[in-house]
Amino acid sequence: MKFITEFRRSELAEGVISQIHRKSKTQARFMEFCGGHTVTIFRYGIRQVLPKTIEMVSGPGCPVCVTANIELDKAIALARIPEVIIATFGDMLKVPSSYSSLQEVKADGADVRMVYSTIDAINLAKQNPAKSVVFLGIGFETTAPIVAASLLQAEEEGLRNYYILSMHKVCPPAIRAILNSGEVKLHGLICPGHVSTIIGSYPWEFIARDYSIPCVVSGFEPLDVLQCVYMLVAQIENGESKVEIAYRRGVRPEGNQQALKFMEQVFEPCPAQWRGMGEVPDSGLKLKRKYQHFDAELAFDIDPGPTHEPKGCICGDILRGVKTPLDCQLFGKVCTPEYPVGPCMVSSEGSCSAYYLYGEGFEG
Amino acid sequence: MKDKILLAHGSGGKLAHELIEKNFLKALANPFLVKWDDSAVFHLSGRVAFTTDSYVVNPIFFPGGDIGKLAVYGTVNDLAMSGAKPLYLSLSFIIEEGLPQSELNEIVDSIQKATQETRVEIVTGDTKVVHRGSADKLFINTAGVGIIPDGVDISGSNASPGDKVILSGTIGDHGIAVLSQREGLSFSTQLESDCAPLGSLVAEMLAASPNIHCLRDPTRGGLTTTLNELAKQSKVSIRIEEEKIPVREEVLGACEMLGFDPLYVANEGKLVAIVLPEDADKVLKAMRENHYGKDATIIGEVTAEHPGRVVMKTCLGASRIIDMLVGDLLPRIC
């Protein structure tokens, strides 16, 4: 079986699309939580092929986008310390913080290295014993386990110049916050695929149970998303609300136990700042006391100064699904991928970037 | 230290002469170079195409090629994209001190083979050696001249509504092959760069139809960038179909892993041709008979609405804009 082309076959897609059209009677609004799904939806034009009864809204599931300015400011303050090497995933380089970006401080002489994994960051620390390597721990449950594993490795090897700035976030509390706010009425949720690979499908049960909202975990190919939409429509038309998996090749109900064990060993829940949502209880991950010597915030005395939000940017509202990029006065004029104002235009999985690159609203 | 390139090799003195004689002339000697004059002197008649390019690929050896072969093919291809028959090339090396002579020799040999295959001659050259850290192993700059046959008029501004858009083969092979070898990212793949000379392919296409409107090789920035350039230059729209674009399964897989879109990944042996609708089948047939065009296929057409835009019909039958690459391709977080 081929895992990509098989899930992009137009004749199969046609069949699912016509089944959705036949089944869907009730007006419904679905949110795709994950930025990866947003990209699939725009890249393949999924909104264009769905019936008028279905409205799709994008959620906050882009780790770069939801990182609050205060956290980015801390990363930049760390980068400005001469003996610090910042190791980061490439996505973060261009994100504008209150006053600068990692890309800019790098051009000014800060030592900022793009890495592809925590293994590279660990190696950097070994190769530069006189320096301190700070890995920017950004990402959801997908990335947190590998960062946890890197700390366990550093601990075992006695590596004393490796730190992390934990900006990790976990997804279920954020969805709860969106549902509790009542700002957007949702009738179905496309649950994140990669996150669910780690945490499984059980953590989404509360949504179906407490809020009576159908949930389906989806993969990232166009057929995955169409299948997921069909399953959501079927639940609605059958008057059900339960959690289903449309991504069985990647997700088991119980998740990845080994990865979860690493996470639990190293991290504990804490309140976290989400761009656009403010502080969400238990939605962050901080280092447990036993591993606090790896915490960059405790190890270095940093003063990021006051935070500042770009004027006119509505990334926060877009992340909550309250507004779309087309509602933003800056979109496509002042704010473009070349000169981004807000993070949703920078990240490849951000809504603004997807709207801009794939020409949403364009009548072809 | 005899086996490494030293700063003195770029000094113009004895070591520099030794380098030219033993490393370069031995492989590349021809009547122009053996004269040791300051410039090459030759006659040209007809319309001349003239191009220049620099090569900084990292790593300098990659599956399916190396920086030397890439430099010759790249320059020859730029000339061929104007419909020109490539004739003469210049070749300048900027070498970081410490480069093993064996690696330099391997690259010069590769250049020699590439010039032989493409029937061009290196007629002038230069070498500079810079301090460690001032360059990354080896940079190559080239220039090339060629002659355009009478009756051929190829330009990025010639596309007109109704024309067909032909792609010569699979996309993304070069970019992914090079990335697979890059430090910190190495992953194992059977994939090789598509690095190839396109002069013979173009000559056979022109023999099938001298009226080809546009030719361009989608190198950095990938197919999308090339199509956008052509649409903007010609003030037309280009509509393509996603399902018609050939992409290898390995390239798709690597792109998924890295968060890239193959439409933006570099190629070094492919071309896009825009031709009159009545010539499309003839040109396509000629392309498929050439080794470097055997997977050629019509991927779309030129239309009048939305000038400057490239629109793609997705595999679901929806339409979307495909825009130029912004910045560099960056791997994603999750």
PDB file of C-alpha atoms in Angstrom, chain B residues 21 28 46 57 83 97 107 112 119 133 150 157-158 184 238 249 256 260 269-270 315 324-325:
ATOM      1  CA  GLU B  21      48.735  22.870 -15.125  1.00  0.00           C
ATOM      2  CA  LEU B  28      40.376  20.520 -19.691  1.00  0.00           C
ATOM      3  CA  GLY B  46      24.489  35.124 -35.787  1.00  0.00           C
ATOM      4  CA  VAL B  57      25.448  23.815  -3.666  1.00  0.00           C
ATOM      5  CA  GLY B  83      16.972  28.120 -28.028  1.00  0.00           C
ATOM      6  CA  GLU B  97      41.655  26.823   1.763  1.00  0.00           C
ATOM      7  CA  ILE B 107      35.139  17.850  -9.715  1.00  0.00           C
ATOM      8  CA  GLN B 112      35.537  17.571 -18.311  1.00  0.00           C
ATOM      9  CA  ARG B 119      30.013  19.569 -26.729  1.00  0.00           C
ATOM     10  CA  GLY B 133      35.261  30.199   6.586  1.00  0.00           C
ATOM     11  CA  ASP B 150      17.555  31.654 -37.485  1.00  0.00           C
ATOM     12  CA  SER B 157       7.036  36.895 -22.680  1.00  0.00           C
ATOM     13  CA  ASN B 158       5.812  34.894 -25.695  1.00  0.00           C
ATOM     14  CA  GLY B 184      21.858  17.198  10.372  1.00  0.00           C
ATOM     15  CA  ILE B 238      -1.520  29.545 -16.624  1.00  0.00           C
ATOM     16  CA  GLU B 249       6.675   8.507  -4.639  1.00  0.00           C
ATOM     17  CA  GLU B 256       5.462  14.984   3.579  1.00  0.00           C
ATOM     18  CA  PHE B 260       7.477  20.783   1.719  1.00  0.00           C
ATOM     19  CA  GLY B 269      17.303  18.548 -15.459  1.00  0.00           C
ATOM     20  CA  LYS B 270      13.748  19.517 -16.313  1.00  0.00           C
ATOM     21  CA  CYS B 315      -7.146  16.291  -7.416  1.00  0.00           C
ATOM     22  CA  MET B 324       5.849  31.980  -5.898  1.00  0.00           C
ATOM     23  CA  LEU B 325       8.036  30.652  -3.117  1.00  0.00           C
TER      24      LEU B 325
END
